[in-house]
Coordinates of C-alpha atoms in Angstrom, one line a residue:
M1 CA 135.5 114.5 93.9
R2 CA 132.0 115.8 93.8
L3 CA 130.7 112.8 95.8
L4 CA 133.4 113.5 98.5
L5 CA 132.3 117.1 98.8
I6 CA 128.7 116.0 99.2
L7 CA 129.6 113.5 101.9
F8 CA 131.7 116.2 103.6
F9 CA 128.7 118.5 103.7
L10 CA 126.4 115.8 105.0
S11 CA 128.9 114.7 107.7
S12 CA 129.4 118.3 108.9
I13 CA 125.8 119.4 108.8
H14 CA 125.9 121.5 112.0
A15 CA 129.0 123.4 110.9
A16 CA 127.6 124.0 107.4
N17 CA 125.4 127.0 106.7
L18 CA 121.9 126.8 105.3
P19 CA 122.6 127.0 101.5
Q20 CA 125.4 124.4 101.6
D21 CA 123.4 122.0 103.7
C22 CA 120.2 122.3 101.7
L23 CA 122.0 122.2 98.4
S24 CA 123.9 119.0 99.4
L25 CA 120.6 117.2 99.8
I26 CA 119.2 118.7 96.6
D27 CA 122.4 117.5 94.9
R28 CA 121.8 113.9 96.1
Y29 CA 118.2 114.1 94.9
S30 CA 119.1 115.4 91.4
D31 CA 122.1 113.0 91.0
G32 CA 120.0 110.0 92.0
S33 CA 121.9 109.0 95.1
I34 CA 118.6 109.3 96.9
Y35 CA 116.5 106.6 95.2
I36 CA 113.3 107.9 93.7
D37 CA 111.1 106.8 90.8
Q38 CA 112.9 107.7 87.6
E39 CA 109.7 109.3 86.1
E40 CA 109.4 111.6 89.2
R41 CA 113.0 112.6 89.0
E42 CA 112.6 113.6 85.3
Q43 CA 109.5 115.7 86.2
N44 CA 111.4 117.6 88.9
K45 CA 114.6 118.0 86.9
S46 CA 113.8 121.4 85.5
E47 CA 112.9 122.8 88.9
I48 CA 116.1 121.4 90.5
E49 CA 118.2 122.9 87.7
W50 CA 116.5 126.3 88.2
I51 CA 117.7 126.2 91.8
R52 CA 121.2 125.1 90.8
K53 CA 122.0 127.7 88.2
K54 CA 125.7 128.1 88.0
N55 CA 127.1 131.4 89.2
P56 CA 130.5 132.5 90.6
Y57 CA 129.1 132.6 94.1
Q58 CA 129.3 130.6 97.3
G59 CA 129.6 126.9 96.4
G60 CA 129.1 127.8 92.7
Y61 CA 125.3 128.2 93.1
K62 CA 123.0 131.2 92.6
L63 CA 121.2 131.2 95.9
N64 CA 117.6 131.8 96.5
E65 CA 116.9 131.0 100.1
K66 CA 113.1 130.8 99.7
K67 CA 113.3 128.3 96.8
I68 CA 116.1 126.3 98.5
R69 CA 114.1 126.0 101.7
Q70 CA 111.0 124.9 99.8
E71 CA 112.9 122.3 97.8
Y72 CA 114.8 121.0 100.8
L73 CA 111.6 120.6 102.9
S74 CA 109.8 119.0 99.9
I75 CA 112.6 116.3 99.7
V76 CA 112.5 115.7 103.5
K77 CA 108.7 115.4 103.2
R78 CA 109.1 112.7 100.5
I79 CA 111.6 110.9 102.6
V80 CA 109.5 110.6 105.7
R81 CA 106.5 109.6 103.7
G82 CA 108.4 106.8 102.0
V83 CA 108.1 108.1 98.5
F84 CA 111.9 107.4 98.2
E85 CA 114.6 106.4 100.5
L86 CA 118.1 107.5 101.5
G87 CA 120.0 104.9 99.5
E88 CA 121.6 104.5 96.1
H89 CA 119.5 101.6 94.9
P90 CA 115.8 100.7 95.3
R91 CA 115.0 97.8 97.6
K92 CA 113.3 95.2 95.4
D93 CA 111.7 93.6 98.4
V94 CA 109.6 96.6 99.3
P95 CA 106.1 96.8 97.8
N96 CA 105.3 100.1 96.1
Y97 CA 101.7 101.2 96.6
R98 CA 100.8 104.4 94.6
G99 CA 104.3 105.6 95.0
I100 CA 104.5 105.0 98.7
H101 CA 106.9 102.4 100.1
K102 CA 105.0 101.6 103.2
E103 CA 107.9 99.8 104.9
L104 CA 110.2 102.7 104.3
R105 CA 108.0 105.5 105.5
Y106 CA 108.6 107.2 108.8
T107 CA 105.1 108.5 109.3
M108 CA 101.5 107.4 108.6
V109 CA 100.5 111.1 108.1
S110 CA 99.2 112.1 104.8
G111 CA 100.9 114.6 102.5
Q112 CA 98.0 117.1 103.1
A113 CA 98.5 116.9 106.8
I114 CA 102.3 117.5 106.5
N115 CA 101.6 120.5 104.2
T116 CA 99.2 121.9 106.9
L117 CA 101.9 121.4 109.5
W118 CA 104.4 123.1 107.2
Q119 CA 102.1 126.2 106.8
L120 CA 101.5 126.4 110.6
M121 CA 105.2 126.2 111.3
K122 CA 105.8 128.9 108.7
D123 CA 103.2 131.1 110.2
V124 CA 104.6 131.0 113.7
E125 CA 108.1 131.6 112.3
E126 CA 107.0 134.6 110.4
R127 CA 105.0 136.0 113.3
A128 CA 108.0 135.3 115.7
I129 CA 105.9 133.2 118.0
E130 CA 108.3 131.9 120.6
G131 CA 108.5 128.3 121.7
D132 CA 109.5 124.8 120.7
F133 CA 107.8 122.1 118.6
L134 CA 106.5 118.9 120.2
E135 CA 104.9 115.8 119.0
A136 CA 103.2 113.4 121.4
G137 CA 102.9 110.0 119.8
V138 CA 105.5 109.7 117.0
W139 CA 105.6 106.2 115.6
R140 CA 108.8 106.1 113.5
G141 CA 109.4 109.8 114.0
G142 CA 108.6 111.2 110.6
V143 CA 106.6 114.2 111.6
S144 CA 109.1 115.1 114.3
I145 CA 111.9 114.8 111.7
F146 CA 110.0 117.2 109.5
M147 CA 109.6 119.6 112.4
K148 CA 113.4 119.5 112.9
A149 CA 114.1 119.9 109.2
F150 CA 111.9 123.1 109.2
I151 CA 113.8 124.6 112.2
H152 CA 117.1 123.7 110.5
A153 CA 116.0 125.2 107.1
Y154 CA 115.0 128.5 108.8
E155 CA 118.2 128.5 110.9
N156 CA 116.2 129.1 114.1
T157 CA 118.8 128.3 116.8
K158 CA 116.3 128.9 119.7
R159 CA 113.7 126.2 118.9
H160 CA 114.0 122.7 120.1
V161 CA 112.0 119.6 119.1
W162 CA 110.5 117.3 121.7
V163 CA 109.7 113.7 120.7
A164 CA 107.3 112.1 123.2
D165 CA 106.3 108.5 123.1
S166 CA 106.2 105.4 125.2
F167 CA 108.1 103.6 122.4
E168 CA 106.2 100.5 123.6
G169 CA 103.0 101.0 121.8
W170 CA 99.7 101.8 123.5
P171 CA 99.1 101.6 127.3
K172 CA 97.2 98.5 128.4
I173 CA 93.8 99.8 129.1
E174 CA 91.4 96.9 129.0
D175 CA 88.1 98.9 128.9
D176 CA 89.2 101.5 126.3
P177 CA 87.0 100.9 123.3
D178 CA 89.7 102.2 120.9
T179 CA 92.2 99.6 122.1
I180 CA 89.7 96.8 122.0
R181 CA 88.7 97.4 118.4
C182 CA 92.4 97.2 117.2
N183 CA 93.8 93.7 116.8
N184 CA 97.2 92.5 118.1
A185 CA 98.9 92.9 114.7
V186 CA 98.1 96.6 114.7
K187 CA 99.3 97.0 118.3
K188 CA 102.5 95.3 117.5
W189 CA 103.0 97.3 114.3
I190 CA 102.9 100.7 116.1
M191 CA 105.6 99.6 118.6
V192 CA 108.8 101.4 117.5
S193 CA 111.8 101.8 119.8
D194 CA 113.4 105.1 120.6
K195 CA 116.6 103.8 119.2
A196 CA 114.9 103.2 115.8
V197 CA 113.5 106.7 115.8
Q198 CA 116.9 108.2 116.6
R199 CA 118.4 106.3 113.7
N200 CA 115.7 107.8 111.4
F201 CA 116.7 111.3 112.6
A202 CA 120.3 110.5 112.1
R203 CA 119.8 109.1 108.6
C204 CA 118.3 112.6 107.7
N205 CA 121.3 114.3 109.4
L206 CA 118.9 115.9 111.9
L207 CA 119.8 114.4 115.2
D208 CA 121.5 116.8 117.5
E209 CA 121.4 118.2 121.1
K210 CA 118.2 120.2 120.4
V211 CA 116.2 117.0 119.8
H212 CA 114.9 115.7 123.1
F213 CA 113.3 112.3 123.6
L214 CA 110.6 111.9 126.3
K215 CA 110.4 108.2 126.7
G216 CA 107.6 106.7 128.8
W217 CA 103.9 106.9 129.4
F218 CA 102.5 110.4 129.0
K219 CA 101.2 110.4 132.6
D220 CA 104.7 110.0 133.8
T221 CA 106.7 112.2 131.5
L222 CA 104.9 115.2 130.0
A223 CA 103.9 117.2 133.2
K224 CA 107.5 117.1 134.5
A225 CA 109.3 117.6 131.2
P226 CA 111.5 120.8 131.3
I227 CA 109.6 122.5 128.5
E228 CA 109.1 126.3 128.9
K229 CA 107.0 127.2 126.0
L230 CA 105.6 125.6 122.8
A231 CA 104.7 127.2 119.5
I232 CA 103.5 124.0 117.8
L233 CA 101.9 121.2 119.8
R234 CA 100.9 118.0 117.9
L235 CA 99.0 115.3 119.6
D236 CA 98.9 111.8 118.0
G237 CA 98.2 109.6 121.0
D238 CA 95.1 107.9 119.5
L239 CA 93.3 107.0 122.8
Y240 CA 91.2 108.9 125.3
S241 CA 93.7 108.5 128.1
S242 CA 96.7 109.5 126.0
T243 CA 95.0 112.5 124.5
K244 CA 93.6 113.7 127.9
E245 CA 97.0 113.3 129.6
S246 CA 98.9 115.1 126.8
I247 CA 96.6 118.1 126.4
E248 CA 96.3 118.6 130.1
A249 CA 100.0 118.7 130.6
L250 CA 101.0 120.6 127.5
Y251 CA 98.3 123.0 126.4
P252 CA 99.1 125.5 129.2
K253 CA 102.6 125.7 127.8
L254 CA 101.4 126.5 124.3
A255 CA 102.1 130.2 123.4
V256 CA 99.2 132.5 122.5
G257 CA 99.3 132.5 118.8
G258 CA 100.7 129.0 118.6
Y259 CA 98.9 126.0 117.2
I260 CA 97.7 122.7 118.5
I261 CA 97.1 119.8 116.0
V262 CA 95.1 116.8 117.0
D263 CA 95.8 114.1 114.4
D264 CA 93.2 111.5 115.6
Y265 CA 90.2 113.8 116.0
N266 CA 87.3 112.3 114.0
M267 CA 89.1 109.0 113.9
F268 CA 89.1 107.7 117.4
P269 CA 86.0 108.4 119.5
G270 CA 88.0 108.5 122.7
C271 CA 90.2 111.3 121.2
N272 CA 87.2 113.3 120.3
Q273 CA 85.8 112.9 123.9
A274 CA 89.1 114.0 125.5
I275 CA 89.5 117.1 123.3
D276 CA 85.8 118.1 123.6
E277 CA 85.9 117.8 127.4
Y278 CA 89.1 119.9 127.7
R279 CA 87.8 122.6 125.4
E280 CA 84.5 122.8 127.2
S281 CA 86.0 122.8 130.7
H282 CA 88.5 125.5 129.8
G283 CA 86.2 127.7 127.8
I284 CA 88.1 127.3 124.5
T285 CA 86.0 128.5 121.6
A286 CA 88.7 128.9 119.0
P287 CA 87.4 127.4 115.7
M288 CA 88.8 124.0 114.7
Y289 CA 89.9 123.4 111.2
R290 CA 90.6 120.2 109.4
Q291 CA 94.1 119.4 108.3
G292 CA 93.0 118.9 104.8
A293 CA 90.1 118.0 102.6
R294 CA 90.8 114.3 103.0
C295 CA 92.2 114.5 106.5
K296 CA 90.3 113.8 109.7
G297 CA 92.6 115.5 112.1
V298 CA 92.0 119.1 113.3
Y299 CA 94.0 122.1 114.5
W300 CA 93.3 125.5 116.1
K301 CA 95.2 128.6 117.1
K302 CA 95.4 129.4 120.8
D303 CA 93.9 132.9 121.1
Y304 CA 94.3 133.6 124.8

């Protein structure tokens, strides 16, 4: 009976309210129907039980929205990073490297970088900065999924998520030094179809009419996309051309007080060049901060 109730909540995610929806995922986590390492589950058991204290209240739970949001987003973060999967049994064919199932993860972004994104989204939410969230260069969609999970957890019905990618890998630019130094295996590995990304959203019950896919090369899609305003702009296009095209098209739509994140800064020389040129030509002097102590990407707040 309990399993049927959980499945009902998951299948009616858009009709369910925040506590029911978040608690249903926490239920799956605590019951083991989301596969995780047994040791990790035991370590988190006491925290989960704290959230799920019995009380004659809605759904039989004593609700603490702040704690529920935190636990819900922590679970989604682990899902997109491949720490565990949405399935009842572990896949024996998937190698486990330091707790990360590389073939199951939906993002290559580190935990520190996701935590930074989390804090920036929380900041714009608390300061009521208007605008949508957009990621340009999404791979398997993990960061975009986390953006949508955040919007869902905070019940913000105004924000949309924009998922921009060619879904065909990198553009063919023969003289780009960053494409030259990467072999064909890497280029093939980063090619993920839009259908695959949509399936990943759906597996997390986060695919709805407020998730928009911008399929195509950035030079063809971003400038004409019907985006009014952005609160979070995340660039992960790797190359000079992709970074240049995305910042030129989208930075003017970033709200004052919003954040831009450039994941490949300090990793791809072409990305650095594109960002430095844009900042200099537009007189942008806002300080840049690293995403984390072990992260090479940067972010800054738009101050005018």
